[in-house]
Short mmCIF file of C-alpha atoms in Angstrom, two decimals:
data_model
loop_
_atom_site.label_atom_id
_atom_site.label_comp_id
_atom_site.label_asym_id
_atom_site.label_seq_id
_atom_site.Cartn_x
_atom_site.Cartn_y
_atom_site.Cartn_z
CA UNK B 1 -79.82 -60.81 -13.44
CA UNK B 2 -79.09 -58.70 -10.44
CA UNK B 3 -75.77 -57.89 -11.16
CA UNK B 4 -76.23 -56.97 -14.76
CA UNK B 5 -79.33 -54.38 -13.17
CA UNK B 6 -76.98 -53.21 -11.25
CA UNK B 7 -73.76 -52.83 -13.77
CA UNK B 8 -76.48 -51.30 -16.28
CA UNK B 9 -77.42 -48.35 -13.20
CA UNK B 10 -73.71 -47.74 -12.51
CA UNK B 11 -73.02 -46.97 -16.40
CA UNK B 12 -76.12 -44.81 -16.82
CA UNK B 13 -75.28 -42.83 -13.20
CA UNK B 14 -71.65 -42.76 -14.85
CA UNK B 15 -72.88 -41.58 -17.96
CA UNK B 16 -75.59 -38.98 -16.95
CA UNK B 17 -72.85 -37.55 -14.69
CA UNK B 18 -70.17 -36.93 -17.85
CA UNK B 19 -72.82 -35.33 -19.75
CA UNK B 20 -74.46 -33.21 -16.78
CA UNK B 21 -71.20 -31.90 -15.98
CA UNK B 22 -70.10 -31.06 -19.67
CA UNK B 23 -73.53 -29.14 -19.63
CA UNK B 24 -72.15 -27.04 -16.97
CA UNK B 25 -71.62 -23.21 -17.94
CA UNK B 26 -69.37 -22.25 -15.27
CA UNK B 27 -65.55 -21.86 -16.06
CA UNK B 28 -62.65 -21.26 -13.52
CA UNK B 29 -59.52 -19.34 -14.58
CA UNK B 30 -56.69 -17.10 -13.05
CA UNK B 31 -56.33 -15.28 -16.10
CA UNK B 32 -56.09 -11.49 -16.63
CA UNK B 33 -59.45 -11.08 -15.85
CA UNK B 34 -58.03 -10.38 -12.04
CA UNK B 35 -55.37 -7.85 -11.41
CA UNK B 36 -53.67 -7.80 -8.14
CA UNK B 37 -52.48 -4.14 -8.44
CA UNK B 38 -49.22 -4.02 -6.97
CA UNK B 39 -48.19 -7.66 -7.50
CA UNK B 40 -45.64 -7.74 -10.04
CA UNK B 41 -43.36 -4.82 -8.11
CA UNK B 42 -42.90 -7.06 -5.29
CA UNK B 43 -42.02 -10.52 -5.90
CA UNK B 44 -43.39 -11.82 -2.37
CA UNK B 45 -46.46 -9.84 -2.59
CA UNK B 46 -48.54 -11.35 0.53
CA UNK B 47 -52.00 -11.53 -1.68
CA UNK B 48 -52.31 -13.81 -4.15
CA UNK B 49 -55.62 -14.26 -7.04
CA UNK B 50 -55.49 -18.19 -7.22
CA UNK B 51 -58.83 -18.40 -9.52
CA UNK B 52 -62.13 -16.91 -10.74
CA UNK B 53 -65.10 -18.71 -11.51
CA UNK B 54 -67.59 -17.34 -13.25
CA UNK B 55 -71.27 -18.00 -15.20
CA UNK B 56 -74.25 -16.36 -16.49
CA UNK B 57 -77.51 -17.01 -13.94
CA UNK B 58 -80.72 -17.48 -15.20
CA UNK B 59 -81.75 -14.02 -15.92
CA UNK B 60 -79.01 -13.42 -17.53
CA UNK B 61 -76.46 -11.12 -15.50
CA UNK B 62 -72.79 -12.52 -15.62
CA UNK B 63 -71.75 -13.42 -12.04
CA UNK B 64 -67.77 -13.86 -11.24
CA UNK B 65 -66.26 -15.26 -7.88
CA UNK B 66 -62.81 -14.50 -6.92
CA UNK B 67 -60.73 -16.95 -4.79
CA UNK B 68 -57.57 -15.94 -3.43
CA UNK B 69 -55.24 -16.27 -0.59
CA UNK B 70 -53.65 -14.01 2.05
CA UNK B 71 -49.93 -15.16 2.33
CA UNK B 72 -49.20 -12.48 5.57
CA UNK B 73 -48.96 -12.96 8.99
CA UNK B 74 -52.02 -10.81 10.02
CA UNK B 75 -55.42 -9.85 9.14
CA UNK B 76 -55.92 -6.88 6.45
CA UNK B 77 -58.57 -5.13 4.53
CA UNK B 78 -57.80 -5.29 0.79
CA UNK B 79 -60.51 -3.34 -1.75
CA UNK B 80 -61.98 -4.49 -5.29
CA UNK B 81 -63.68 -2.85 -8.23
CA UNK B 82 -64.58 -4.65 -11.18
CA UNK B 83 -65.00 -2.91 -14.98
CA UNK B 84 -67.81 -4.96 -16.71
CA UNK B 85 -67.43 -4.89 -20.47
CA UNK B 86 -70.18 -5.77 -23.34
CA UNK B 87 -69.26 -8.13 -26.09
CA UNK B 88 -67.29 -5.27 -28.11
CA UNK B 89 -65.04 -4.75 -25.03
CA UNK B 90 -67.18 -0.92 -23.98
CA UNK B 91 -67.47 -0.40 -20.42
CA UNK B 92 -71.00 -0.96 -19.11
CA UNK B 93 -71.50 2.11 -16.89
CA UNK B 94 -73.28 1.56 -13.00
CA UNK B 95 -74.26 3.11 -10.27
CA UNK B 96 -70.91 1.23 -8.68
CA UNK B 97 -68.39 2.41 -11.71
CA UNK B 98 -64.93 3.26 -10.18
CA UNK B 99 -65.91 2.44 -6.91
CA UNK B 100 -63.75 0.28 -4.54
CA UNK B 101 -65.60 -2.43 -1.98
CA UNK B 102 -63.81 -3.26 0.71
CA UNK B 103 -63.36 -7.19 2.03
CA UNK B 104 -60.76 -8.68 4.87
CA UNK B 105 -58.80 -10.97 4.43
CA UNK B 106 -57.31 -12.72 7.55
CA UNK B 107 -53.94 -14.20 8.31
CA UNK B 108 -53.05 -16.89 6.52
CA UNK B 109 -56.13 -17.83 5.29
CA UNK B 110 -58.52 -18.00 1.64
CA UNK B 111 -60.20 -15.28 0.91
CA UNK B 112 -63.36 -14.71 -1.77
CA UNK B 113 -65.51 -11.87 -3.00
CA UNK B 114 -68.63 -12.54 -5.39
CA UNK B 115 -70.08 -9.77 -7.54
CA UNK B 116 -73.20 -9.28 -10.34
CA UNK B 117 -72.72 -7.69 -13.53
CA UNK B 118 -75.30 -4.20 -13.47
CA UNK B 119 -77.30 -5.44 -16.49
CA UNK B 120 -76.93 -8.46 -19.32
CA UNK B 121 -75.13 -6.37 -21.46
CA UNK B 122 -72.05 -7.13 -19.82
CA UNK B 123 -70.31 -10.41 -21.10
CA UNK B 124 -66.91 -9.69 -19.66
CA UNK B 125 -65.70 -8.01 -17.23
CA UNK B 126 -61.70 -7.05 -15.45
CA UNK B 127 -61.03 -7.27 -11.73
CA UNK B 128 -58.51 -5.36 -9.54
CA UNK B 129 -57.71 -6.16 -6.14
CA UNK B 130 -55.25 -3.39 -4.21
CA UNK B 131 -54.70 -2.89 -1.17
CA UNK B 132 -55.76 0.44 0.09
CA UNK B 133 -52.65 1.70 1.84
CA UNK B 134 -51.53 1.45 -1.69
CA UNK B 135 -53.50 3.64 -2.80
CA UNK B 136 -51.00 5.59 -5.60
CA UNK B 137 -50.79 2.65 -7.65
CA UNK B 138 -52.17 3.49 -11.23
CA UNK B 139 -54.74 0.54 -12.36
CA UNK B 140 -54.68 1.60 -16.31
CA UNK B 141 -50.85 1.89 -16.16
CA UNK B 142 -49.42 -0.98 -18.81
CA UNK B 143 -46.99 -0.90 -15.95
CA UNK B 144 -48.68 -3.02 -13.05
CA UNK B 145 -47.96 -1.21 -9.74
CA UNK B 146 -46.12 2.05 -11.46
CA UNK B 147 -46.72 4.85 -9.06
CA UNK B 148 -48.02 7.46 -10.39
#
């Protein structure tokens, strides 16, 4: 009788697990949500965009987490901005439109940035990392990391 109590907790922990976690509204991706600006020019660009997670929190502002990895030999400061976008694809104007946050990323090492979405209005949103010394690179250029 014991070990059926216990077989009958393990499938109901096992159980409540798979359909907690299927709950969950938090996806990962690498997609083109993240731009490394520069990347494609160089094909051993030293910063890489290996995924971003993101979710809605509970008052309802979109939050997005960037993981990423610095590939060079020494430390750097790279920047970010992030365009959110409303369900039709329309910017979402902020008090932070257009501008660039800076973050370092050491040598050899993960990196990660977090950032909120201004209001709920924004379901989406498009990420671009550069690095500042790069600063002539055109972000809205079809051509990643055409100078302008």
């Amino acid at each position: 009788m014991i070990v059926m109590n216990k077989l009958i907790t393990h499938i109901f922990v096992l159980t409540t697990s798979i359909v907690l976690s299927g709950c969950q509204s938090i996806a990962t991706t690498t997609e083109s949500r993240v731009s490394v600006v520069g990347q494609s020019q160089y094909s051993k660009y030293p910063y890489e965009a290996k995924e971003v997670i993101y979710s809605v929190n509970s008052g309802g502002f979109m939050e997005a987490q960037v993981n990423g990895f610095n590939h060079k030999h020494n430390y750097n400061k790279l920047e970010y901005r992030v365009d959110w976008l409303d369900s039709k694809g329309i910017l979402v104007h902020s008090s932070r439109h257009n501008q660039w946050t800076e973050f370092p990323v050491f040598r050899n090492q993960t990196f990660s940035f977090a950032v909120v979405a201004p209001n709920p209005k924004a379901t989406d949103f498009k990420i671009y990392i550069r690095d500042p010394k790069q600063s002539s690179y055109n972000i809205y250029s079809t051509h990643e990391g055409e100078i302008k």
